[in-house]
């Protein structure tokens, strides 16, 4: 992931208006939303916007929002209220962040320059509704956030449709661009470090939680044991399912390594023969974006925003079908020409996505539009 700030001139503020003050609110340290906020912060700060990022301390440690030109404040409720009170616009990323920002604006002093501070919420992706009370609570939170926001920005068409169903006054499609990876070191060295010099390398990246579909992925890995040479599956990520996955790997003799949380996932990905995304749901997947940009063949589940994101540049399989997942990966490992064709198609598909500059320009246009609306 690139961390160098973009070099945009800071334009004069229109009509003598003082610099816009924007607060970015993160509800967690998820890779996709955190990388997006880092990218957005860089572009906004370079254009003269005063940015405050309110996020978990762990996210600041990994993504260095201050290095991108922002003021950082931890995501404690009191700090969030104080940040929102001095803002012209508050931009929350995700339902949880949107709920916390809405409460902060309601209970804080939130009137920027004599006006009610508008709330923008980007929906990065919502899991399928759980059944029972949890499902009702999820819908309630989504409705509250959708109706509290002046504008909802959906990272995919299904997110825009969902926001409208939940009562959003203004919901728009706004692709979440993230930085392209920087130049990477020799992939041969990476493969040697992983123990995959003379065997195929498969990679998955993401937290070890149920929605990632890793139990299905281990079922697929069991089928790969008959292949020669034996593929190696590496999973970069950490989470509560580690003990369960470790037990299965050891008991079933699976060709799988759990690497834990890694900051060099892009380097690992570039060395792989195939990337896998077995999730139960995904928004605008960071792994999918990085795989296509790197020219790595991708096998992913046909869920959420994935089909819209990858087009024909990846192999899609149904969620939960370990046989389909195993077969798709095995077929790609046996067909280097098909992998090469997907590499070309992936880079072409990635070229159609909005750039970081496009994303920043769209978000800034939304902010400016809100500043020009009548005072409420």
mmCIF file of C-alpha atoms in Angstrom:
data_model
loop_
_atom_site.group_PDB
_atom_site.id
_atom_site.type_symbol
_atom_site.label_atom_id
_atom_site.label_comp_id
_atom_site.label_asym_id
_atom_site.label_seq_id
_atom_site.Cartn_x
_atom_site.Cartn_y
_atom_site.Cartn_z
ATOM 1 C CA UNK A 1 0.000 0.000 0.000
ATOM 2 C CA UNK A 2 1.394 3.367 -0.955
ATOM 3 C CA UNK A 3 1.809 5.824 1.892
ATOM 4 C CA UNK A 4 3.284 8.859 0.143
ATOM 5 C CA UNK A 5 0.979 11.896 0.120
ATOM 6 C CA UNK A 6 -0.323 13.069 -3.241
ATOM 7 C CA UNK A 7 1.109 16.379 -4.420
ATOM 8 C CA UNK A 8 -1.995 18.476 -5.156
ATOM 9 C CA UNK A 9 -1.907 22.254 -4.900
ATOM 10 C CA UNK A 10 -4.022 23.584 -2.051
ATOM 11 C CA UNK A 11 -6.547 25.826 -3.841
ATOM 12 C CA UNK A 12 -7.798 29.079 -2.453
ATOM 13 C CA UNK A 13 -11.076 28.644 -0.626
ATOM 14 C CA UNK A 14 -14.029 29.960 -2.682
ATOM 15 C CA UNK A 15 -15.601 33.331 -1.851
ATOM 16 C CA UNK A 16 -13.176 33.899 1.020
ATOM 17 C CA UNK A 17 -14.541 30.858 2.850
ATOM 18 C CA UNK A 18 -12.193 29.584 5.583
ATOM 19 C CA UNK A 19 -10.769 26.055 5.198
ATOM 20 C CA UNK A 20 -13.342 23.275 5.384
ATOM 21 C CA UNK A 21 -13.147 21.238 8.581
ATOM 22 C CA UNK A 22 -13.984 17.552 8.031
ATOM 23 C CA UNK A 23 -14.034 14.785 10.629
ATOM 24 C CA UNK A 24 -13.530 11.208 9.420
ATOM 25 C CA UNK A 25 -14.968 8.601 11.820
ATOM 26 C CA UNK A 26 -13.888 4.955 11.775
ATOM 27 C CA UNK A 27 -15.857 2.385 13.755
ATOM 28 C CA UNK A 28 -13.077 -0.203 13.693
ATOM 29 C CA UNK A 29 -9.670 -0.990 12.228
ATOM 30 C CA UNK A 30 -10.900 -2.899 9.177
ATOM 31 C CA UNK A 31 -8.351 -2.925 6.375
ATOM 32 C CA UNK A 32 -10.644 -1.743 3.582
ATOM 33 C CA UNK A 33 -12.251 1.195 5.387
ATOM 34 C CA UNK A 34 -9.005 2.206 7.116
ATOM 35 C CA UNK A 35 -7.063 2.225 3.838
ATOM 36 C CA UNK A 36 -9.853 4.262 2.245
ATOM 37 C CA UNK A 37 -9.823 6.842 5.033
ATOM 38 C CA UNK A 38 -6.040 7.087 4.792
ATOM 39 C CA UNK A 39 -6.297 7.694 1.040
ATOM 40 C CA UNK A 40 -9.165 10.144 1.452
ATOM 41 C CA UNK A 41 -7.326 12.038 4.185
ATOM 42 C CA UNK A 42 -4.243 12.421 2.013
ATOM 43 C CA UNK A 43 -6.227 13.866 -0.890
ATOM 44 C CA UNK A 44 -8.442 16.133 1.198
ATOM 45 C CA UNK A 45 -5.545 17.555 3.219
ATOM 46 C CA UNK A 46 -3.612 18.234 0.021
ATOM 47 C CA UNK A 47 -6.597 20.218 -1.255
ATOM 48 C CA UNK A 48 -6.660 22.487 1.789
ATOM 49 C CA UNK A 49 -9.220 20.655 3.948
ATOM 50 C CA UNK A 50 -8.541 20.474 7.688
ATOM 51 C CA UNK A 51 -9.069 16.793 8.474
ATOM 52 C CA UNK A 52 -9.516 15.146 11.865
ATOM 53 C CA UNK A 53 -9.585 11.347 11.990
ATOM 54 C CA UNK A 54 -11.388 9.779 14.945
ATOM 55 C CA UNK A 55 -10.462 6.085 15.035
ATOM 56 C CA UNK A 56 -9.070 3.292 17.218
ATOM 57 C CA UNK A 57 -5.476 3.867 18.310
ATOM 58 C CA UNK A 58 -4.498 0.624 16.543
ATOM 59 C CA UNK A 59 -5.673 2.074 13.222
ATOM 60 C CA UNK A 60 -3.534 5.180 13.683
ATOM 61 C CA UNK A 61 -0.533 2.990 14.461
ATOM 62 C CA UNK A 62 -0.946 1.028 11.248
ATOM 63 C CA UNK A 63 -2.237 3.662 8.813
ATOM 64 C CA UNK A 64 -0.548 6.840 10.126
ATOM 65 C CA UNK A 65 -3.366 9.292 9.509
ATOM 66 C CA UNK A 66 -1.266 12.087 10.977
ATOM 67 C CA UNK A 67 1.377 11.355 8.356
ATOM 68 C CA UNK A 68 -1.332 11.865 5.730
ATOM 69 C CA UNK A 69 -1.988 15.375 7.008
ATOM 70 C CA UNK A 70 -4.750 14.807 9.580
ATOM 71 C CA UNK A 71 -5.142 15.526 13.248
ATOM 72 C CA UNK A 72 -5.799 12.225 15.030
ATOM 73 C CA UNK A 73 -8.032 11.690 18.036
ATOM 74 C CA UNK A 74 -8.932 8.358 19.685
ATOM 75 C CA UNK A 75 -12.488 7.141 19.235
ATOM 76 C CA UNK A 76 -13.643 7.690 22.823
ATOM 77 C CA UNK A 77 -17.150 9.167 22.969
ATOM 78 C CA UNK A 78 -16.007 12.423 24.580
ATOM 79 C CA UNK A 79 -13.251 12.932 21.995
ATOM 80 C CA UNK A 80 -15.669 12.216 19.160
ATOM 81 C CA UNK A 81 -18.194 14.746 20.501
ATOM 82 C CA UNK A 82 -15.505 17.396 20.784
ATOM 83 C CA UNK A 83 -14.241 16.748 17.254
ATOM 84 C CA UNK A 84 -17.752 16.862 15.795
ATOM 85 C CA UNK A 85 -18.546 20.106 17.635
ATOM 86 C CA UNK A 86 -15.848 21.925 15.696
ATOM 87 C CA UNK A 87 -16.565 20.384 12.292
ATOM 88 C CA UNK A 88 -18.225 21.649 9.146
ATOM 89 C CA UNK A 89 -18.995 18.084 8.012
ATOM 90 C CA UNK A 90 -18.696 14.698 9.681
ATOM 91 C CA UNK A 91 -18.024 11.658 7.491
ATOM 92 C CA UNK A 92 -18.502 8.242 9.088
ATOM 93 C CA UNK A 93 -17.381 4.971 7.545
ATOM 94 C CA UNK A 94 -19.641 2.014 8.264
ATOM 95 C CA UNK A 95 -22.893 1.536 10.186
ATOM 96 C CA UNK A 96 -21.244 1.405 13.598
ATOM 97 C CA UNK A 97 -19.282 4.580 12.946
ATOM 98 C CA UNK A 98 -22.390 6.228 11.519
ATOM 99 C CA UNK A 99 -24.368 5.450 14.661
ATOM 100 C CA UNK A 100 -21.647 6.821 16.946
ATOM 101 C CA UNK A 101 -21.271 9.961 14.838
ATOM 102 C CA UNK A 102 -25.030 10.564 14.805
ATOM 103 C CA UNK A 103 -25.158 10.282 18.604
ATOM 104 C CA UNK A 104 -22.148 12.572 18.971
ATOM 105 C CA UNK A 105 -23.775 15.199 16.778
ATOM 106 C CA UNK A 106 -27.061 14.907 18.653
ATOM 107 C CA UNK A 107 -25.582 15.122 22.144
ATOM 108 C CA UNK A 108 -22.607 17.349 21.398
ATOM 109 C CA UNK A 109 -22.450 20.975 20.416
ATOM 110 C CA UNK A 110 -22.471 20.065 16.676
ATOM 111 C CA UNK A 111 -23.237 23.372 15.007
ATOM 112 C CA UNK A 112 -20.399 24.308 12.672
ATOM 113 C CA UNK A 113 -20.318 28.014 11.796
ATOM 114 C CA UNK A 114 -23.847 28.545 13.053
ATOM 115 C CA UNK A 115 -25.394 25.601 11.207
ATOM 116 C CA UNK A 116 -26.289 22.015 11.975
ATOM 117 C CA UNK A 117 -23.281 19.870 11.071
ATOM 118 C CA UNK A 118 -24.224 17.512 8.211
ATOM 119 C CA UNK A 119 -23.429 13.803 8.461
ATOM 120 C CA UNK A 120 -22.131 11.795 5.497
ATOM 121 C CA UNK A 121 -21.973 8.011 5.889
ATOM 122 C CA UNK A 122 -20.151 5.630 3.586
ATOM 123 C CA UNK A 123 -21.588 2.108 3.693
ATOM 124 C CA UNK A 124 -18.650 -0.146 2.959
ATOM 125 C CA UNK A 125 -20.666 -3.343 3.087
ATOM 126 C CA UNK A 126 -23.332 -4.989 5.211
ATOM 127 C CA UNK A 127 -23.566 -8.670 6.016
ATOM 128 C CA UNK A 128 -26.764 -10.576 5.216
ATOM 129 C CA UNK A 129 -29.289 -9.946 7.949
ATOM 130 C CA UNK A 130 -29.083 -12.434 10.822
ATOM 131 C CA UNK A 131 -32.282 -14.084 11.931
ATOM 132 C CA UNK A 132 -34.334 -13.198 14.987
ATOM 133 C CA UNK A 133 -33.593 -10.352 17.403
ATOM 134 C CA UNK A 134 -30.142 -9.667 15.974
ATOM 135 C CA UNK A 135 -31.663 -9.159 12.538
ATOM 136 C CA UNK A 136 -34.231 -6.731 13.900
ATOM 137 C CA UNK A 137 -31.512 -4.823 15.742
ATOM 138 C CA UNK A 138 -29.381 -4.690 12.588
ATOM 139 C CA UNK A 139 -32.274 -3.250 10.555
ATOM 140 C CA UNK A 140 -33.019 -0.742 13.299
ATOM 141 C CA UNK A 141 -29.423 0.521 13.315
ATOM 142 C CA UNK A 142 -29.344 0.744 9.530
ATOM 143 C CA UNK A 143 -32.600 2.718 9.479
ATOM 144 C CA UNK A 144 -31.371 5.113 12.144
ATOM 145 C CA UNK A 145 -28.075 5.763 10.368
ATOM 146 C CA UNK A 146 -29.667 6.056 6.920
ATOM 147 C CA UNK A 147 -32.176 8.628 8.159
ATOM 148 C CA UNK A 148 -29.651 10.577 10.226
ATOM 149 C CA UNK A 149 -27.307 11.061 7.262
ATOM 150 C CA UNK A 150 -27.595 14.009 4.925
ATOM 151 C CA UNK A 151 -25.963 11.807 2.278
ATOM 152 C CA UNK A 152 -25.247 8.075 2.218
ATOM 153 C CA UNK A 153 -22.437 6.968 -0.091
ATOM 154 C CA UNK A 154 -22.703 3.305 -1.053
ATOM 155 C CA UNK A 155 -19.552 1.466 -2.067
ATOM 156 C CA UNK A 156 -21.615 -0.713 -4.430
ATOM 157 C CA UNK A 157 -25.020 -0.636 -6.091
ATOM 158 C CA UNK A 158 -26.521 -3.071 -3.577
ATOM 159 C CA UNK A 159 -25.434 -0.784 -0.725
ATOM 160 C CA UNK A 160 -27.129 2.200 -2.377
ATOM 161 C CA UNK A 161 -30.326 0.183 -2.834
ATOM 162 C CA UNK A 162 -30.206 -0.977 0.803
ATOM 163 C CA UNK A 163 -29.714 2.566 2.090
ATOM 164 C CA UNK A 164 -32.742 3.729 0.109
ATOM 165 C CA UNK A 165 -34.841 0.873 1.492
ATOM 166 C CA UNK A 166 -33.784 1.913 4.995
ATOM 167 C CA UNK A 167 -35.007 5.456 4.433
ATOM 168 C CA UNK A 168 -31.973 7.427 3.263
ATOM 169 C CA UNK A 169 -32.934 10.877 1.969
ATOM 170 C CA UNK A 170 -30.006 10.941 -0.469
ATOM 171 C CA UNK A 171 -28.062 7.785 -1.400
ATOM 172 C CA UNK A 172 -25.396 7.760 -4.111
ATOM 173 C CA UNK A 173 -22.885 5.339 -5.564
ATOM 174 C CA UNK A 174 -19.332 6.252 -4.557
ATOM 175 C CA UNK A 175 -16.610 3.724 -5.234
ATOM 176 C CA UNK A 176 -14.111 3.272 -2.431
ATOM 177 C CA UNK A 177 -10.679 3.614 -4.002
ATOM 178 C CA UNK A 178 -7.589 2.501 -2.101
ATOM 179 C CA UNK A 179 -3.912 3.062 -2.882
ATOM 180 C CA UNK A 180 -2.213 0.805 -5.404
ATOM 181 C CA UNK A 181 0.648 -1.264 -4.053
ATOM 182 C CA UNK A 182 4.153 0.113 -4.353
ATOM 183 C CA UNK A 183 6.920 -1.730 -6.198
ATOM 184 C CA UNK A 184 7.464 -5.110 -4.568
ATOM 185 C CA UNK A 185 10.645 -7.088 -3.882
ATOM 186 C CA UNK A 186 11.570 -10.345 -5.588
ATOM 187 C CA UNK A 187 8.653 -12.773 -5.319
ATOM 188 C CA UNK A 188 11.042 -15.739 -5.408
ATOM 189 C CA UNK A 189 12.430 -14.714 -2.034
ATOM 190 C CA UNK A 190 8.909 -14.459 -0.612
ATOM 191 C CA UNK A 191 8.030 -17.935 -1.872
ATOM 192 C CA UNK A 192 11.217 -19.316 -0.333
ATOM 193 C CA UNK A 193 10.357 -17.749 3.018
ATOM 194 C CA UNK A 194 6.946 -19.429 2.903
ATOM 195 C CA UNK A 195 8.282 -22.807 1.794
ATOM 196 C CA UNK A 196 6.672 -22.753 -1.645
ATOM 197 C CA UNK A 197 9.635 -22.696 -4.043
ATOM 198 C CA UNK A 198 8.633 -25.791 -5.984
ATOM 199 C CA UNK A 199 4.955 -26.039 -5.125
ATOM 200 C CA UNK A 200 1.917 -23.906 -5.969
ATOM 201 C CA UNK A 201 1.121 -21.081 -3.562
ATOM 202 C CA UNK A 202 -2.461 -20.093 -2.700
ATOM 203 C CA UNK A 203 -3.211 -17.106 -0.484
ATOM 204 C CA UNK A 204 -6.155 -15.775 1.478
ATOM 205 C CA UNK A 205 -6.116 -12.541 3.484
ATOM 206 C CA UNK A 206 -8.551 -11.446 6.166
ATOM 207 C CA UNK A 207 -9.474 -11.689 9.817
ATOM 208 C CA UNK A 208 -10.152 -15.162 11.192
ATOM 209 C CA UNK A 209 -13.883 -14.734 11.728
ATOM 210 C CA UNK A 210 -16.850 -16.824 10.618
ATOM 211 C CA UNK A 211 -17.998 -14.628 7.725
ATOM 212 C CA UNK A 212 -14.653 -15.086 5.943
ATOM 213 C CA UNK A 213 -15.594 -18.666 5.081
ATOM 214 C CA UNK A 214 -12.325 -20.254 6.208
ATOM 215 C CA UNK A 215 -13.997 -23.454 7.366
ATOM 216 C CA UNK A 216 -15.137 -23.978 3.763
ATOM 217 C CA UNK A 217 -11.639 -23.089 2.559
ATOM 218 C CA UNK A 218 -10.115 -25.781 4.786
ATOM 219 C CA UNK A 219 -12.609 -28.272 3.335
ATOM 220 C CA UNK A 220 -11.279 -27.316 -0.098
ATOM 221 C CA UNK A 221 -7.682 -27.685 1.099
ATOM 222 C CA UNK A 222 -8.468 -31.253 2.116
ATOM 223 C CA UNK A 223 -9.308 -32.007 -1.517
ATOM 224 C CA UNK A 224 -5.986 -30.551 -2.707
ATOM 225 C CA UNK A 225 -3.992 -33.173 -0.797
ATOM 226 C CA UNK A 226 -4.148 -35.495 -3.831
ATOM 227 C CA UNK A 227 -2.474 -32.945 -6.095
ATOM 228 C CA UNK A 228 1.154 -33.263 -7.145
ATOM 229 C CA UNK A 229 3.021 -31.149 -6.291
ATOM 230 C CA UNK A 230 1.061 -30.431 -3.139
ATOM 231 C CA UNK A 231 -0.156 -26.790 -3.044
ATOM 232 C CA UNK A 232 0.461 -24.648 0.020
ATOM 233 C CA UNK A 233 -2.344 -22.440 1.294
ATOM 234 C CA UNK A 234 -1.311 -19.486 3.463
ATOM 235 C CA UNK A 235 -3.806 -17.351 5.358
ATOM 236 C CA UNK A 236 -2.745 -13.895 6.547
ATOM 237 C CA UNK A 237 -4.967 -12.651 9.332
ATOM 238 C CA UNK A 238 -5.795 -12.989 12.997
ATOM 239 C CA UNK A 239 -8.973 -13.546 14.938
ATOM 240 C CA UNK A 240 -11.052 -15.685 17.292
ATOM 241 C CA UNK A 241 -11.213 -18.702 14.977
ATOM 242 C CA UNK A 242 -7.446 -19.339 15.132
ATOM 243 C CA UNK A 243 -7.666 -22.177 17.731
ATOM 244 C CA UNK A 244 -10.386 -23.974 15.769
ATOM 245 C CA UNK A 245 -8.594 -23.607 12.436
ATOM 246 C CA UNK A 246 -5.268 -24.663 13.963
ATOM 247 C CA UNK A 247 -6.861 -27.794 15.409
ATOM 248 C CA UNK A 248 -8.339 -28.766 12.048
ATOM 249 C CA UNK A 249 -5.079 -28.153 10.189
ATOM 250 C CA UNK A 250 -3.172 -30.382 12.614
ATOM 251 C CA UNK A 251 -5.777 -33.128 12.956
ATOM 252 C CA UNK A 252 -6.496 -33.395 9.224
ATOM 253 C CA UNK A 253 -2.932 -32.862 8.020
ATOM 254 C CA UNK A 254 -3.943 -29.966 5.792
ATOM 255 C CA UNK A 255 -1.342 -28.119 3.655
ATOM 256 C CA UNK A 256 -2.168 -24.811 5.312
ATOM 257 C CA UNK A 257 -0.160 -22.202 7.235
ATOM 258 C CA UNK A 258 -1.717 -19.512 9.407
ATOM 259 C CA UNK A 259 0.581 -16.502 9.196
ATOM 260 C CA UNK A 260 -1.158 -14.245 11.697
ATOM 261 C CA UNK A 261 -1.620 -10.543 11.151
ATOM 262 C CA UNK A 262 0.768 -9.277 8.473
ATOM 263 C CA UNK A 263 1.603 -5.819 7.209
ATOM 264 C CA UNK A 264 3.103 -7.178 4.002
ATOM 265 C CA UNK A 265 -0.007 -8.834 2.602
ATOM 266 C CA UNK A 266 0.583 -7.143 -0.764
ATOM 267 C CA UNK A 267 4.049 -8.750 -0.947
ATOM 268 C CA UNK A 268 2.596 -12.177 -0.123
ATOM 269 C CA UNK A 269 -0.170 -11.721 -2.665
ATOM 270 C CA UNK A 270 2.227 -10.802 -5.459
ATOM 271 C CA UNK A 271 4.089 -14.084 -4.901
ATOM 272 C CA UNK A 272 0.977 -16.276 -5.104
ATOM 273 C CA UNK A 273 -0.276 -18.357 -8.005
ATOM 274 C CA UNK A 274 -3.918 -17.994 -6.949
ATOM 275 C CA UNK A 275 -5.734 -15.787 -4.445
ATOM 276 C CA UNK A 276 -8.929 -16.993 -2.789
ATOM 277 C CA UNK A 277 -11.803 -15.024 -1.282
ATOM 278 C CA UNK A 278 -14.229 -17.557 0.263
ATOM 279 C CA UNK A 279 -16.357 -15.069 2.252
ATOM 280 C CA UNK A 280 -20.036 -15.316 3.095
ATOM 281 C CA UNK A 281 -20.331 -11.644 2.111
ATOM 282 C CA UNK A 282 -18.062 -8.854 0.921
ATOM 283 C CA UNK A 283 -18.347 -5.205 0.069
ATOM 284 C CA UNK A 284 -15.693 -3.677 -2.147
ATOM 285 C CA UNK A 285 -13.098 -6.268 -1.139
ATOM 286 C CA UNK A 286 -9.565 -4.992 -0.591
ATOM 287 C CA UNK A 287 -8.109 -8.426 -1.403
ATOM 288 C CA UNK A 288 -10.005 -8.585 -4.700
ATOM 289 C CA UNK A 289 -8.776 -5.135 -5.686
ATOM 290 C CA UNK A 290 -5.165 -5.912 -4.833
ATOM 291 C CA UNK A 291 -5.242 -9.305 -6.571
ATOM 292 C CA UNK A 292 -6.560 -7.899 -9.846
ATOM 293 C CA UNK A 293 -4.129 -4.989 -9.767
ATOM 294 C CA UNK A 294 -1.232 -7.379 -9.123
ATOM 295 C CA UNK A 295 -2.288 -9.723 -11.925
ATOM 296 C CA UNK A 296 -2.935 -12.646 -9.570
ATOM 297 C CA UNK A 297 -5.687 -15.071 -10.576
ATOM 298 C CA UNK A 298 -8.612 -14.796 -8.161
ATOM 299 C CA UNK A 299 -11.246 -17.310 -7.123
ATOM 300 C CA UNK A 300 -13.995 -15.637 -5.100
ATOM 301 C CA UNK A 301 -17.484 -16.315 -3.852
ATOM 302 C CA UNK A 302 -20.295 -14.737 -5.839
ATOM 303 C CA UNK A 303 -21.587 -12.566 -3.005
ATOM 304 C CA UNK A 304 -22.259 -8.918 -2.193
ATOM 305 C CA UNK A 305 -20.366 -6.425 -4.325
ATOM 306 C CA UNK A 306 -17.804 -8.932 -5.625
ATOM 307 C CA UNK A 307 -19.392 -9.628 -9.048
ATOM 308 C CA UNK A 308 -19.813 -5.905 -9.736
ATOM 309 C CA UNK A 309 -16.215 -5.252 -8.678
ATOM 310 C CA UNK A 310 -14.403 -7.991 -10.613
ATOM 311 C CA UNK A 311 -16.585 -8.420 -13.695
ATOM 312 C CA UNK A 312 -15.227 -11.258 -15.860
ATOM 313 C CA UNK A 313 -11.718 -10.973 -14.436
ATOM 314 C CA UNK A 314 -12.081 -13.615 -11.718
ATOM 315 C CA UNK A 315 -13.577 -17.080 -11.247
ATOM 316 C CA UNK A 316 -16.724 -16.904 -9.116
ATOM 317 C CA UNK A 317 -18.187 -19.797 -7.129
ATOM 318 C CA UNK A 318 -21.204 -20.125 -4.806
ATOM 319 C CA UNK A 319 -20.596 -19.466 -1.128
ATOM 320 C CA UNK A 320 -20.319 -22.598 1.001
ATOM 321 C CA UNK A 321 -19.594 -24.980 -1.898
ATOM 322 C CA UNK A 322 -16.199 -26.404 -0.985
ATOM 323 C CA UNK A 323 -16.216 -28.690 -4.019
ATOM 324 C CA UNK A 324 -16.696 -25.787 -6.417
ATOM 325 C CA UNK A 325 -14.021 -23.769 -4.622
ATOM 326 C CA UNK A 326 -11.522 -26.661 -4.628
ATOM 327 C CA UNK A 327 -12.210 -27.448 -8.266
ATOM 328 C CA UNK A 328 -11.864 -23.854 -9.448
ATOM 329 C CA UNK A 329 -8.508 -23.407 -7.703
ATOM 330 C CA UNK A 330 -7.183 -26.773 -8.905
ATOM 331 C CA UNK A 331 -8.200 -26.005 -12.482
ATOM 332 C CA UNK A 332 -6.316 -22.706 -12.389
ATOM 333 C CA UNK A 333 -3.206 -24.308 -10.906
ATOM 334 C CA UNK A 334 -3.240 -26.822 -13.779
ATOM 335 C CA UNK A 335 -3.721 -24.138 -16.440
ATOM 336 C CA UNK A 336 -1.018 -21.436 -16.531
ATOM 337 C CA UNK A 337 -2.480 -19.979 -19.739
ATOM 338 C CA UNK A 338 -5.795 -19.381 -18.008
ATOM 339 C CA UNK A 339 -4.015 -17.720 -15.089
ATOM 340 C CA UNK A 340 -2.124 -15.496 -17.517
ATOM 341 C CA UNK A 341 -5.382 -14.530 -19.246
ATOM 342 C CA UNK A 342 -6.955 -13.654 -15.898
ATOM 343 C CA UNK A 343 -3.910 -11.539 -15.034
ATOM 344 C CA UNK A 344 -4.442 -9.474 -18.178
ATOM 345 C CA UNK A 345 -8.192 -9.252 -17.588
ATOM 346 C CA UNK A 346 -7.652 -8.312 -13.946
ATOM 347 C CA UNK A 347 -5.397 -5.388 -14.719
ATOM 348 C CA UNK A 348 -7.826 -4.224 -17.414
ATOM 349 C CA UNK A 349 -10.735 -4.420 -14.968
ATOM 350 C CA UNK A 350 -8.751 -2.529 -12.322
ATOM 351 C CA UNK A 351 -8.112 0.238 -14.850
ATOM 352 C CA UNK A 352 -11.883 0.860 -15.028
ATOM 353 C CA UNK A 353 -12.186 1.580 -11.312
ATOM 354 C CA UNK A 354 -12.272 5.186 -10.142
ATOM 355 C CA UNK A 355 -8.858 6.422 -9.047
ATOM 356 C CA UNK A 356 -8.006 7.867 -5.657
ATOM 357 C CA UNK A 357 -8.172 11.320 -7.252
ATOM 358 C CA UNK A 358 -11.667 10.590 -8.596
ATOM 359 C CA UNK A 359 -12.836 9.412 -5.181
ATOM 360 C CA UNK A 360 -11.453 12.448 -3.354
ATOM 361 C CA UNK A 361 -12.978 14.815 -5.931
ATOM 362 C CA UNK A 362 -16.412 13.178 -5.584
ATOM 363 C CA UNK A 363 -16.332 13.304 -1.786
ATOM 364 C CA UNK A 364 -15.161 16.919 -1.762
ATOM 365 C CA UNK A 365 -17.973 17.825 -4.172
ATOM 366 C CA UNK A 366 -20.469 16.294 -1.721
ATOM 367 C CA UNK A 367 -18.965 18.300 1.142
ATOM 368 C CA UNK A 368 -19.123 21.532 -0.852
ATOM 369 C CA UNK A 369 -22.716 20.809 -1.849
ATOM 370 C CA UNK A 370 -23.677 20.354 1.803
ATOM 371 C CA UNK A 371 -21.963 23.604 2.750
ATOM 372 C CA UNK A 372 -24.075 25.423 0.150
ATOM 373 C CA UNK A 373 -27.394 24.016 1.391
ATOM 374 C CA UNK A 374 -29.629 26.346 3.425
ATOM 375 C CA UNK A 375 -28.798 26.554 7.118
ATOM 376 C CA UNK A 376 -30.966 24.271 9.224
#
